[in-house]
PDB file of C-alpha atoms in Angstrom:
ATOM      1  CA  UNK F 204      24.054  34.578  14.224  1.00 57.00           C
ATOM      2  CA  UNK F 205      26.267  31.584  13.759  1.00 59.00           C
ATOM      3  CA  UNK F 206      29.806  31.426  14.823  1.00 62.00           C
ATOM      4  CA  UNK F 207      32.294  31.808  12.021  1.00 63.00           C
ATOM      5  CA  UNK F 208      33.692  28.625  10.717  1.00 59.00           C
ATOM      6  CA  UNK F 209      37.364  27.877  11.149  1.00 59.00           C
ATOM      7  CA  UNK F 210      39.370  27.827   7.848  1.00 59.00           C
ATOM      8  CA  UNK F 211      39.628  24.393   6.183  1.00 53.00           C
ATOM      9  CA  UNK F 212      42.724  22.424   7.030  1.00 55.00           C
ATOM     10  CA  UNK F 213      43.108  19.277   4.906  1.00 56.00           C
ATOM     11  CA  UNK F 214      45.121  17.458   7.543  1.00 60.00           C
ATOM     12  CA  UNK F 215      42.264  17.871  10.171  1.00 60.00           C
ATOM     13  CA  UNK F 216      39.295  17.343   7.781  1.00 55.00           C
ATOM     14  CA  UNK F 217      36.282  19.413   7.372  1.00 53.00           C
ATOM     15  CA  UNK F 218      34.436  20.473  10.616  1.00 52.00           C
ATOM     16  CA  UNK F 219      30.942  19.470  11.191  1.00 54.00           C
ATOM     17  CA  UNK F 220      28.115  21.887  11.088  1.00 57.00           C
ATOM     18  CA  UNK F 221      25.760  21.948  14.038  1.00 59.00           C
ATOM     19  CA  UNK F 222      22.686  19.972  13.314  1.00 57.00           C
ATOM     20  CA  UNK F 223      19.119  21.328  13.917  1.00 59.00           C
ATOM     21  CA  UNK F 224      17.021  19.674  16.846  1.00 65.00           C
ATOM     22  CA  UNK F 225      15.095  16.456  16.036  1.00 64.00           C
ATOM     23  CA  UNK F 226      11.935  17.277  14.058  1.00 65.00           C
ATOM     24  CA  UNK F 227      13.007  20.862  13.348  1.00 67.00           C
ATOM     25  CA  UNK F 228      12.718  21.865   9.679  1.00 67.00           C
ATOM     26  CA  UNK F 229      15.979  21.299   7.717  1.00 64.00           C
ATOM     27  CA  UNK F 230      17.607  24.346   6.155  1.00 62.00           C
ATOM     28  CA  UNK F 231      16.942  24.794   2.275  1.00 63.00           C
ATOM     29  CA  UNK F 232      19.389  22.562   0.367  1.00 60.00           C
ATOM     30  CA  UNK F 233      20.429  20.394   3.417  1.00 56.00           C
ATOM     31  CA  UNK F 234      21.040  16.687   2.529  1.00 57.00           C
ATOM     32  CA  UNK F 235      18.093  14.560   3.429  1.00 53.00           C
ATOM     33  CA  UNK F 236      18.607  10.995   4.690  1.00 52.00           C
ATOM     34  CA  UNK F 237      18.077   8.045   2.550  1.00 49.00           C
ATOM     35  CA  UNK F 238      15.003   5.799   2.975  1.00 47.00           C
ATOM     36  CA  UNK F 239      11.481   6.479   4.005  1.00 52.00           C
ATOM     37  CA  UNK F 240      10.858  10.200   4.483  1.00 55.00           C
ATOM     38  CA  UNK F 241      10.175  10.371   8.253  1.00 57.00           C
ATOM     39  CA  UNK F 242       7.360   7.526   8.185  1.00 64.00           C
ATOM     40  CA  UNK F 243       4.902   9.880   9.452  1.00 74.00           C
ATOM     41  CA  UNK F 244       2.027   8.257  11.393  1.00 77.00           C
ATOM     42  CA  UNK F 245      -1.327   8.145   9.828  1.00 79.00           C
ATOM     43  CA  UNK F 246      -4.439   9.480  11.660  1.00 85.00           C
ATOM     44  CA  UNK F 247      -7.273   6.914  12.115  1.00 84.00           C
ATOM     45  CA  UNK F 248      -9.572   8.699   9.592  1.00 88.00           C
ATOM     46  CA  UNK F 249      -7.062   8.580   6.960  1.00 89.00           C
ATOM     47  CA  UNK F 250      -6.129   4.984   7.810  1.00 90.00           C
ATOM     48  CA  UNK F 251      -9.770   3.911   7.338  1.00 92.00           C
ATOM     49  CA  UNK F 252      -9.805   5.970   4.027  1.00 92.00           C
ATOM     50  CA  UNK F 253      -6.893   4.316   2.546  1.00 92.00           C
ATOM     51  CA  UNK F 254      -7.914   0.844   3.583  1.00 93.00           C
ATOM     52  CA  UNK F 255     -11.276   1.536   1.982  1.00 94.00           C
ATOM     53  CA  UNK F 256      -9.708   2.691  -1.252  1.00 94.00           C
ATOM     54  CA  UNK F 257      -7.564  -0.441  -1.346  1.00 94.00           C
ATOM     55  CA  UNK F 258     -10.803  -2.361  -1.587  1.00 93.00           C
ATOM     56  CA  UNK F 259     -13.030  -0.082  -3.621  1.00 95.00           C
ATOM     57  CA  UNK F 260     -10.149   0.879  -6.039  1.00 94.00           C
ATOM     58  CA  UNK F 261      -9.663  -2.906  -6.950  1.00 93.00           C
ATOM     59  CA  UNK F 262     -13.096  -2.888  -8.366  1.00 93.00           C
ATOM     60  CA  UNK F 263     -12.081  -0.405 -10.967  1.00 93.00           C
ATOM     61  CA  UNK F 264      -8.335  -0.856 -11.349  1.00 92.00           C
ATOM     62  CA  UNK F 265      -7.860  -4.420 -10.271  1.00 89.00           C
ATOM     63  CA  UNK F 266      -4.723  -5.233  -8.478  1.00 90.00           C
ATOM     64  CA  UNK F 267      -3.141  -1.825  -9.166  1.00 94.00           C
ATOM     65  CA  UNK F 268      -5.070   0.065  -6.478  1.00 93.00           C
ATOM     66  CA  UNK F 269      -4.261  -2.228  -3.420  1.00 94.00           C
ATOM     67  CA  UNK F 270      -0.653  -2.740  -4.771  1.00 94.00           C
ATOM     68  CA  UNK F 271      -0.198   1.273  -4.708  1.00 94.00           C
ATOM     69  CA  UNK F 272      -1.993   1.509  -1.314  1.00 93.00           C
ATOM     70  CA  UNK F 273       0.351  -1.265   0.064  1.00 92.00           C
ATOM     71  CA  UNK F 274       3.683   0.241  -1.366  1.00 92.00           C
ATOM     72  CA  UNK F 275       2.681   3.665   0.022  1.00 90.00           C
ATOM     73  CA  UNK F 276       1.520   2.650   3.512  1.00 89.00           C
ATOM     74  CA  UNK F 277       3.111  -0.714   4.345  1.00 87.00           C
ATOM     75  CA  UNK F 278       5.567   0.869   6.721  1.00 86.00           C
ATOM     76  CA  UNK F 279       3.368   3.618   8.007  1.00 87.00           C
ATOM     77  CA  UNK F 280       0.188   1.998   9.290  1.00 88.00           C
ATOM     78  CA  UNK F 281      -0.509  -1.631  10.118  1.00 89.00           C
ATOM     79  CA  UNK F 282      -4.290  -1.474   9.737  1.00 90.00           C
ATOM     80  CA  UNK F 283      -3.907  -0.045   5.943  1.00 92.00           C
ATOM     81  CA  UNK F 284      -1.241  -2.675   5.383  1.00 92.00           C
ATOM     82  CA  UNK F 285      -3.455  -5.659   6.397  1.00 92.00           C
ATOM     83  CA  UNK F 286      -6.360  -4.263   4.328  1.00 92.00           C
ATOM     84  CA  UNK F 287      -4.134  -3.643   1.234  1.00 93.00           C
ATOM     85  CA  UNK F 288      -2.457  -7.026   1.439  1.00 94.00           C
ATOM     86  CA  UNK F 289      -5.780  -8.775   1.793  1.00 94.00           C
ATOM     87  CA  UNK F 290      -7.264  -6.943  -1.198  1.00 94.00           C
ATOM     88  CA  UNK F 291      -4.056  -7.497  -3.230  1.00 93.00           C
ATOM     89  CA  UNK F 292      -4.144 -11.350  -2.495  1.00 94.00           C
ATOM     90  CA  UNK F 293      -7.851 -11.531  -3.375  1.00 94.00           C
ATOM     91  CA  UNK F 294      -7.202  -9.655  -6.744  1.00 93.00           C
ATOM     92  CA  UNK F 295      -4.391 -12.068  -7.736  1.00 93.00           C
ATOM     93  CA  UNK F 296      -6.619 -14.931  -6.835  1.00 93.00           C
ATOM     94  CA  UNK F 297      -9.323 -13.395  -9.062  1.00 94.00           C
ATOM     95  CA  UNK F 298      -6.970 -12.876 -11.964  1.00 93.00           C
ATOM     96  CA  UNK F 299      -6.049 -16.590 -11.725  1.00 94.00           C
ATOM     97  CA  UNK F 300      -9.839 -17.298 -11.684  1.00 93.00           C
ATOM     98  CA  UNK F 301     -10.363 -15.255 -14.798  1.00 93.00           C
ATOM     99  CA  UNK F 302      -7.658 -16.855 -16.631  1.00 94.00           C
ATOM    100  CA  UNK F 303      -9.033 -20.414 -15.705  1.00 93.00           C
ATOM    101  CA  UNK F 304     -12.660 -19.375 -16.816  1.00 94.00           C
ATOM    102  CA  UNK F 305     -11.184 -18.132 -20.067  1.00 93.00           C
ATOM    103  CA  UNK F 306      -9.556 -21.416 -20.802  1.00 93.00           C
ATOM    104  CA  UNK F 307     -12.629 -23.205 -19.742  1.00 91.00           C
ATOM    105  CA  UNK F 308     -14.797 -21.137 -22.254  1.00 89.00           C
ATOM    106  CA  UNK F 309     -13.681 -23.655 -24.906  1.00 89.00           C
ATOM    107  CA  UNK F 310     -15.805 -26.131 -23.116  1.00 89.00           C
ATOM    108  CA  UNK F 311     -18.514 -23.590 -22.338  1.00 87.00           C
ATOM    109  CA  UNK F 312     -18.195 -24.153 -18.551  1.00 89.00           C
ATOM    110  CA  UNK F 313     -16.160 -20.811 -18.486  1.00 86.00           C
ATOM    111  CA  UNK F 314     -19.170 -18.871 -19.915  1.00 90.00           C
ATOM    112  CA  UNK F 315     -20.816 -19.625 -16.694  1.00 92.00           C
ATOM    113  CA  UNK F 316     -17.951 -19.352 -14.480  1.00 92.00           C
ATOM    114  CA  UNK F 317     -16.747 -15.877 -15.552  1.00 93.00           C
ATOM    115  CA  UNK F 318     -19.719 -13.817 -14.550  1.00 94.00           C
ATOM    116  CA  UNK F 319     -19.872 -15.818 -11.189  1.00 94.00           C
ATOM    117  CA  UNK F 320     -16.246 -14.932 -10.522  1.00 93.00           C
ATOM    118  CA  UNK F 321     -16.940 -11.224 -11.499  1.00 94.00           C
ATOM    119  CA  UNK F 322     -20.047 -10.676  -9.428  1.00 95.00           C
ATOM    120  CA  UNK F 323     -18.429 -12.492  -6.418  1.00 94.00           C
ATOM    121  CA  UNK F 324     -15.348 -10.208  -6.841  1.00 93.00           C
ATOM    122  CA  UNK F 325     -17.463  -7.125  -6.816  1.00 95.00           C
ATOM    123  CA  UNK F 326     -19.573  -8.135  -3.773  1.00 95.00           C
ATOM    124  CA  UNK F 327     -16.631  -9.289  -1.598  1.00 94.00           C
ATOM    125  CA  UNK F 328     -14.587  -6.161  -2.383  1.00 94.00           C
ATOM    126  CA  UNK F 329     -17.665  -4.004  -1.522  1.00 95.00           C
ATOM    127  CA  UNK F 330     -18.024  -5.907   1.762  1.00 95.00           C
ATOM    128  CA  UNK F 331     -14.182  -5.337   2.468  1.00 94.00           C
ATOM    129  CA  UNK F 332     -14.473  -1.680   1.662  1.00 94.00           C
ATOM    130  CA  UNK F 333     -17.557  -1.246   4.204  1.00 95.00           C
ATOM    131  CA  UNK F 334     -15.510  -3.134   6.863  1.00 94.00           C
ATOM    132  CA  UNK F 335     -12.413  -0.968   6.354  1.00 92.00           C
ATOM    133  CA  UNK F 336     -14.563   2.242   6.605  1.00 92.00           C
ATOM    134  CA  UNK F 337     -15.942   0.941   9.880  1.00 92.00           C
ATOM    135  CA  UNK F 338     -12.546   0.240  11.238  1.00 90.00           C
ATOM    136  CA  UNK F 339     -13.076  -3.429  11.372  1.00 92.00           C
ATOM    137  CA  UNK F 340     -10.827  -6.262  10.094  1.00 91.00           C
ATOM    138  CA  UNK F 341     -11.840  -8.072   6.971  1.00 88.00           C
ATOM    139  CA  UNK F 342     -11.088 -11.576   5.653  1.00 91.00           C
ATOM    140  CA  UNK F 343     -12.193 -12.902   2.478  1.00 88.00           C
ATOM    141  CA  UNK F 344     -14.025 -16.159   2.615  1.00 88.00           C
ATOM    142  CA  UNK F 345     -11.425 -17.788   0.271  1.00 82.00           C
ATOM    143  CA  UNK F 346      -8.000 -16.258  -0.107  1.00 82.00           C
ATOM    144  CA  UNK F 347      -4.464 -17.416  -0.682  1.00 81.00           C
ATOM    145  CA  UNK F 348      -1.451 -15.426   0.895  1.00 83.00           C
ATOM    146  CA  UNK F 349       0.622 -14.476  -2.198  1.00 80.00           C
ATOM    147  CA  UNK F 350       1.853 -11.326  -0.731  1.00 81.00           C
ATOM    148  CA  UNK F 351       2.580 -11.187   3.188  1.00 80.00           C
TER     149      UNK F 351
END
């Protein structure tokens, strides 16, 4: 049982309730702190999985997959953050390459350039996903750091 609360006195202010121990579950309806909810550490196997999904998801969803992984895990795990940033930067670079090749399609060079960019993007993302699944770092042979 808890001790009875003293009556409210407007001249003295409201008394503070006792706080639960650090890490103990909060009572239902208790106010939660603002910001990242606890920033739980990520297990090594989950870190590998999310880093791999940042690369493999980019094959299907483009820059959306590494962006979502980066936003979710940038403060929770450094390994996942590095892989997501690397994949995101590469996807931005690929998007620029696609736009350039579409412009160059008017002079027919883009017809050759577009499939080369597409195949290189898939191959390099697969290599990044395999490296992430193995717990290794991966740097693309050509990349620009748009996101740090």
